[in-house]
Amino acid sequence: MIPAEKIIVALDTQDPVICTDLLHSLSSSKVWVKIGMELFYAEGPRVIHEAKALGLNVFLDLKLHDIPQTVASALKALSRLPIDMINVHAAGGLEMMQRSYEVLAGLNKRPLLIAVTQLTSTSEEQMQREQRISGSIQDSVLHYAHLAHQAHFDGVVCSPHEIKLIKENIGSTFLTVTPGIRPAGVESHDQKRITTPREALALGTDFMVIGRPITGAKNPREALETILQGN
Ligand code: C5P
């Protein structure tokens, strides 16, 4: 069995009708929903209120990346929304992450603050050639995770294959949020290094992000229930 509280369903749509249908099919399930750039830029804060009204926890996945002052100000504005998790790019730097934490730390109740390390769409060869970072992807992910931890972040987005490395080096309570999840027998789409929900759970994930296997199913609630059964 997979705990529903560990599943974050990625609402990657800009269609308000599809979004509302999905939210209703997920309500009462205890899963989280992820509202990313596509949906937030199309529909704005309204969808966050809609999800919260249905009792769903919200991860606002905007991957902020700018100078420290701008990111801190953006977080201040976004923190007025009823969100439970938010993220920034670790590549924005330690100072940017520290300023991000300071803004949220001043709130009565703050959302979990998560850093994006290396995107799972970035290959090692591409990272070395384009970002001029030598070493392995794992080294870079761990380095960014250390910086995020230093800035008092709650955790990082990473591949399920990096959970062990991060937990062993930083600590078991440092959260890992892992996309690239595919139930056995389901199409992998553009995800390259995938694990099943059961494998991700065994690897120690705190939150698994699952999109198309649920949102693209004929009956999303049924697809979710099948995943929760550990299939
Ligand atoms: O449909 P699928 O399960 O592939 O959706 C995964 C979600 O996780 C998408 O919203 C994607 O943008 C996001 N994501 C990812 N890899 C990352 C960071 C975020 O797939 N490294």
Short mmCIF file of C-alpha atoms and ligand atoms in Angstrom, two decimals:
data_model
loop_
_atom_site.label_atom_id
_atom_site.label_comp_id
_atom_site.label_asym_id
_atom_site.label_seq_id
_atom_site.Cartn_x
_atom_site.Cartn_y
_atom_site.Cartn_z
CA MET A 1 0.00 0.00 0.00
CA ILE A 2 1.21 3.49 -0.86
CA PRO A 3 0.19 6.26 1.60
CA ALA A 4 -1.95 8.81 -0.27
CA GLU A 5 -0.24 11.66 1.65
CA LYS A 6 2.98 10.82 -0.22
CA ILE A 7 1.46 11.29 -3.67
CA ILE A 8 1.48 14.66 -5.42
CA VAL A 9 -0.64 14.67 -8.58
CA ALA A 10 0.77 17.04 -11.23
CA LEU A 11 -2.12 19.03 -12.73
CA ASP A 12 -0.38 19.79 -16.01
CA THR A 13 -3.24 21.37 -17.94
CA GLN A 14 -4.36 24.89 -18.77
CA ASP A 15 -7.98 23.89 -19.27
CA PRO A 16 -10.10 25.03 -16.29
CA VAL A 17 -12.78 22.40 -16.98
CA ILE A 18 -10.27 19.52 -17.05
CA CYS A 19 -8.67 20.96 -13.91
CA THR A 20 -11.98 21.17 -12.03
CA ASP A 21 -12.89 17.61 -13.04
CA LEU A 22 -9.51 16.35 -11.84
CA LEU A 23 -9.76 18.22 -8.54
CA HIS A 24 -13.22 16.75 -7.89
CA SER A 25 -12.06 13.24 -8.74
CA LEU A 26 -9.14 13.58 -6.30
CA SER A 27 -10.97 15.27 -3.43
CA SER A 28 -11.28 13.18 -0.25
CA SER A 29 -8.30 11.06 -1.34
CA LYS A 30 -5.68 12.86 0.85
CA VAL A 31 -3.26 13.23 -2.11
CA TRP A 32 -1.53 16.55 -2.82
CA VAL A 33 -1.86 18.42 -6.10
CA LYS A 34 0.94 20.19 -7.94
CA ILE A 35 0.09 23.43 -9.68
CA GLY A 36 2.93 24.33 -12.03
CA MET A 37 3.71 27.16 -14.41
CA GLU A 38 1.27 26.01 -17.07
CA LEU A 39 -1.84 26.01 -14.89
CA PHE A 40 -0.84 28.94 -12.66
CA TYR A 41 0.01 31.20 -15.60
CA ALA A 42 -3.26 30.26 -17.31
CA GLU A 43 -5.63 30.40 -14.35
CA GLY A 44 -3.82 32.23 -11.54
CA PRO A 45 -4.51 31.97 -7.81
CA ARG A 46 -8.12 30.88 -8.39
CA VAL A 47 -7.09 27.25 -8.90
CA ILE A 48 -5.21 27.23 -5.60
CA HIS A 49 -8.33 28.32 -3.75
CA GLU A 50 -10.38 25.77 -5.70
CA ALA A 51 -8.03 22.92 -4.66
CA LYS A 52 -7.92 24.04 -1.03
CA ALA A 53 -11.72 24.28 -0.88
CA LEU A 54 -11.79 20.59 -1.82
CA GLY A 55 -9.41 19.76 1.04
CA LEU A 56 -6.33 19.12 -1.11
CA ASN A 57 -2.79 20.17 -0.13
CA VAL A 58 -1.14 22.34 -2.77
CA PHE A 59 2.45 22.31 -4.06
CA LEU A 60 2.98 25.50 -6.09
CA ASP A 61 5.73 24.43 -8.49
CA LEU A 62 6.92 27.71 -10.00
CA LYS A 63 10.68 26.97 -9.72
CA LEU A 64 11.60 30.58 -8.94
CA HIS A 65 15.04 31.65 -10.20
CA ASP A 66 16.15 35.29 -10.17
CA ILE A 67 18.23 37.69 -8.08
CA PRO A 68 17.76 37.29 -4.28
CA GLN A 69 15.65 40.44 -3.86
CA THR A 70 13.24 39.52 -6.66
CA VAL A 71 12.76 35.93 -5.50
CA ALA A 72 12.26 37.05 -1.89
CA SER A 73 9.64 39.59 -2.98
CA ALA A 74 7.89 37.06 -5.21
CA LEU A 75 7.76 34.60 -2.32
CA LYS A 76 6.32 37.28 -0.07
CA ALA A 77 3.50 37.81 -2.57
CA LEU A 78 2.93 34.08 -3.12
CA SER A 79 2.97 33.31 0.59
CA ARG A 80 -0.35 35.14 0.94
CA LEU A 81 -1.89 32.22 -0.96
CA PRO A 82 -2.96 29.07 0.92
CA ILE A 83 -0.09 26.89 -0.33
CA ASP A 84 1.60 23.99 1.46
CA MET A 85 4.82 23.63 -0.56
CA ILE A 86 6.80 25.91 -2.89
CA ASN A 87 10.14 25.71 -4.69
CA VAL A 88 13.04 27.74 -6.07
CA HIS A 89 16.05 26.73 -8.18
CA ALA A 90 19.15 25.95 -6.10
CA ALA A 91 21.17 27.31 -9.04
CA GLY A 92 19.94 30.76 -7.99
CA GLY A 93 22.55 30.55 -5.24
CA LEU A 94 22.93 30.31 -1.47
CA GLU A 95 22.06 33.95 -0.81
CA MET A 96 18.88 33.63 -2.87
CA MET A 97 17.88 30.53 -0.91
CA GLN A 98 18.71 32.16 2.43
CA ARG A 99 16.57 35.19 1.56
CA SER A 100 13.77 32.83 0.48
CA TYR A 101 13.85 31.05 3.82
CA GLU A 102 13.92 34.32 5.78
CA VAL A 103 10.75 35.53 4.07
CA LEU A 104 8.86 32.33 4.85
CA ALA A 105 10.32 31.87 8.34
CA GLY A 106 8.59 35.09 9.41
CA LEU A 107 5.13 33.63 8.74
CA ASN A 108 2.88 32.03 11.37
CA LYS A 109 2.42 28.97 9.21
CA ARG A 110 4.78 28.54 6.28
CA PRO A 111 4.76 26.21 3.28
CA LEU A 112 7.49 23.58 2.93
CA LEU A 113 10.41 25.13 1.04
CA ILE A 114 12.01 22.90 -1.57
CA ALA A 115 14.98 23.43 -3.93
CA VAL A 116 15.18 22.18 -7.50
CA THR A 117 18.61 20.63 -8.06
CA GLN A 118 19.38 19.39 -11.58
CA LEU A 119 16.25 18.94 -13.70
CA THR A 120 15.69 15.29 -14.58
CA SER A 121 15.54 16.36 -18.23
CA THR A 122 19.24 17.38 -18.03
CA SER A 123 21.73 14.68 -18.96
CA GLU A 124 25.18 14.49 -17.41
CA GLU A 125 26.84 15.23 -20.75
CA GLN A 126 24.59 18.26 -21.26
CA MET A 127 25.28 19.55 -17.72
CA GLN A 128 29.04 19.31 -18.29
CA ARG A 129 28.93 20.90 -21.75
CA GLU A 130 26.30 23.61 -21.23
CA GLN A 131 26.61 24.49 -17.54
CA ARG A 132 30.39 23.78 -17.49
CA ILE A 133 29.96 21.74 -14.29
CA SER A 134 32.53 18.95 -14.18
CA GLY A 135 31.80 15.74 -12.29
CA SER A 136 28.67 13.65 -12.17
CA ILE A 137 25.00 14.64 -11.98
CA GLN A 138 24.95 13.01 -8.54
CA ASP A 139 27.79 15.28 -7.34
CA SER A 140 25.94 18.34 -8.57
CA VAL A 141 22.60 17.25 -7.04
CA LEU A 142 24.27 16.54 -3.70
CA HIS A 143 26.14 19.85 -3.78
CA TYR A 144 22.91 21.77 -4.43
CA ALA A 145 21.18 19.74 -1.69
CA HIS A 146 23.93 20.74 0.78
CA LEU A 147 23.46 24.42 -0.14
CA ALA A 148 19.68 24.11 0.26
CA HIS A 149 20.13 22.46 3.66
CA GLN A 150 22.53 25.24 4.69
CA ALA A 151 19.79 27.74 3.76
CA HIS A 152 17.35 25.84 6.08
CA PHE A 153 15.30 24.41 3.22
CA ASP A 154 13.05 21.45 3.98
CA GLY A 155 14.24 19.37 1.04
CA VAL A 156 14.92 19.02 -2.68
CA VAL A 157 13.37 17.75 -5.89
CA CYS A 158 15.49 14.87 -7.19
CA SER A 159 15.34 11.54 -8.95
CA PRO A 160 14.36 8.50 -6.82
CA HIS A 161 17.87 7.19 -7.61
CA GLU A 162 19.39 10.06 -5.62
CA ILE A 163 17.32 9.66 -2.44
CA LYS A 164 19.78 7.38 -0.66
CA LEU A 165 22.76 9.64 -1.45
CA ILE A 166 20.91 12.68 -0.11
CA LYS A 167 19.48 11.03 3.01
CA GLU A 168 22.86 9.47 3.93
CA ASN A 169 24.80 12.69 3.46
CA ILE A 170 22.34 15.27 4.72
CA GLY A 171 19.96 13.46 7.04
CA SER A 172 16.87 11.31 6.96
CA THR A 173 14.51 14.20 7.73
CA PHE A 174 15.65 16.26 4.72
CA LEU A 175 12.75 15.78 2.31
CA THR A 176 12.99 14.30 -1.18
CA VAL A 177 10.30 15.08 -3.74
CA THR A 178 10.64 12.71 -6.68
CA PRO A 179 9.12 12.83 -10.17
CA GLY A 180 9.79 10.17 -12.81
CA ILE A 181 7.29 7.71 -11.32
CA ARG A 182 5.54 5.16 -13.51
CA PRO A 183 3.38 2.24 -12.35
CA ALA A 184 4.44 -1.07 -13.91
CA GLY A 185 3.16 -1.42 -17.46
CA VAL A 186 2.35 2.28 -17.90
CA GLU A 187 3.95 4.33 -20.70
CA SER A 188 7.10 6.23 -19.61
CA HIS A 189 6.44 9.25 -21.95
CA ASP A 190 9.48 11.59 -21.85
CA GLN A 191 10.67 10.46 -18.39
CA LYS A 192 14.02 8.70 -18.73
CA ARG A 193 15.00 7.25 -15.36
CA ILE A 194 11.76 5.94 -13.96
CA THR A 195 10.79 3.90 -10.92
CA THR A 196 7.47 2.40 -9.91
CA PRO A 197 5.60 3.93 -6.94
CA ARG A 198 6.49 0.85 -4.89
CA GLU A 199 10.21 1.20 -5.76
CA ALA A 200 10.18 4.93 -4.95
CA LEU A 201 8.60 4.15 -1.57
CA ALA A 202 11.25 1.49 -0.87
CA LEU A 203 13.99 3.96 -1.86
CA GLY A 204 12.66 6.29 0.85
CA THR A 205 10.84 9.03 -1.05
CA ASP A 206 8.87 11.51 1.03
CA PHE A 207 6.68 12.68 -1.86
CA MET A 208 6.27 11.16 -5.31
CA VAL A 209 5.10 13.42 -8.13
CA ILE A 210 2.84 11.59 -10.58
CA GLY A 211 1.22 13.28 -13.56
CA ARG A 212 0.10 11.59 -16.75
CA PRO A 213 -0.41 8.07 -15.33
CA ILE A 214 -3.27 9.62 -13.29
CA THR A 215 -4.33 12.74 -15.19
CA GLY A 216 -4.18 11.01 -18.59
CA ALA A 217 -6.20 7.98 -17.46
CA LYS A 218 -9.83 7.52 -18.58
CA ASN A 219 -10.77 7.36 -14.92
CA PRO A 220 -8.16 9.29 -12.88
CA ARG A 221 -9.59 8.24 -9.50
CA GLU A 222 -9.45 4.58 -10.50
CA ALA A 223 -5.84 5.03 -11.71
CA LEU A 224 -4.99 6.63 -8.37
CA GLU A 225 -6.64 3.81 -6.40
CA THR A 226 -4.65 1.23 -8.39
CA ILE A 227 -1.42 3.10 -7.52
CA LEU A 228 -2.44 3.30 -3.84
CA GLN A 229 -2.87 -0.47 -3.83
CA GLY A 230 0.85 -0.65 -4.65
CA ASN A 231 0.50 -1.75 -8.26
O1 C5P B 1 3.36 13.26 -16.20
P1 C5P B 1 4.55 13.05 -15.32
O2 C5P B 1 4.33 12.02 -14.23
O3 C5P B 1 5.82 12.81 -16.11
O4 C5P B 1 4.71 14.46 -14.58
C1 C5P B 1 5.81 14.75 -13.78
C2 C5P B 1 5.70 16.16 -13.28
O5 C5P B 1 6.88 16.46 -12.54
C3 C5P B 1 5.62 17.23 -14.37
O6 C5P B 1 4.81 18.28 -13.87
C4 C5P B 1 7.04 17.71 -14.53
O7 C5P B 1 7.11 19.04 -14.94
C5 C5P B 1 7.55 17.58 -13.09
N1 C5P B 1 8.98 17.46 -12.94
C6 C5P B 1 9.70 16.45 -13.54
N2 C5P B 1 11.07 16.38 -13.35
C7 C5P B 1 11.67 17.31 -12.59
C8 C5P B 1 10.96 18.32 -11.98
C9 C5P B 1 9.58 18.38 -12.18
O8 C5P B 1 9.15 15.59 -14.22
N3 C5P B 1 12.96 17.21 -12.35
#
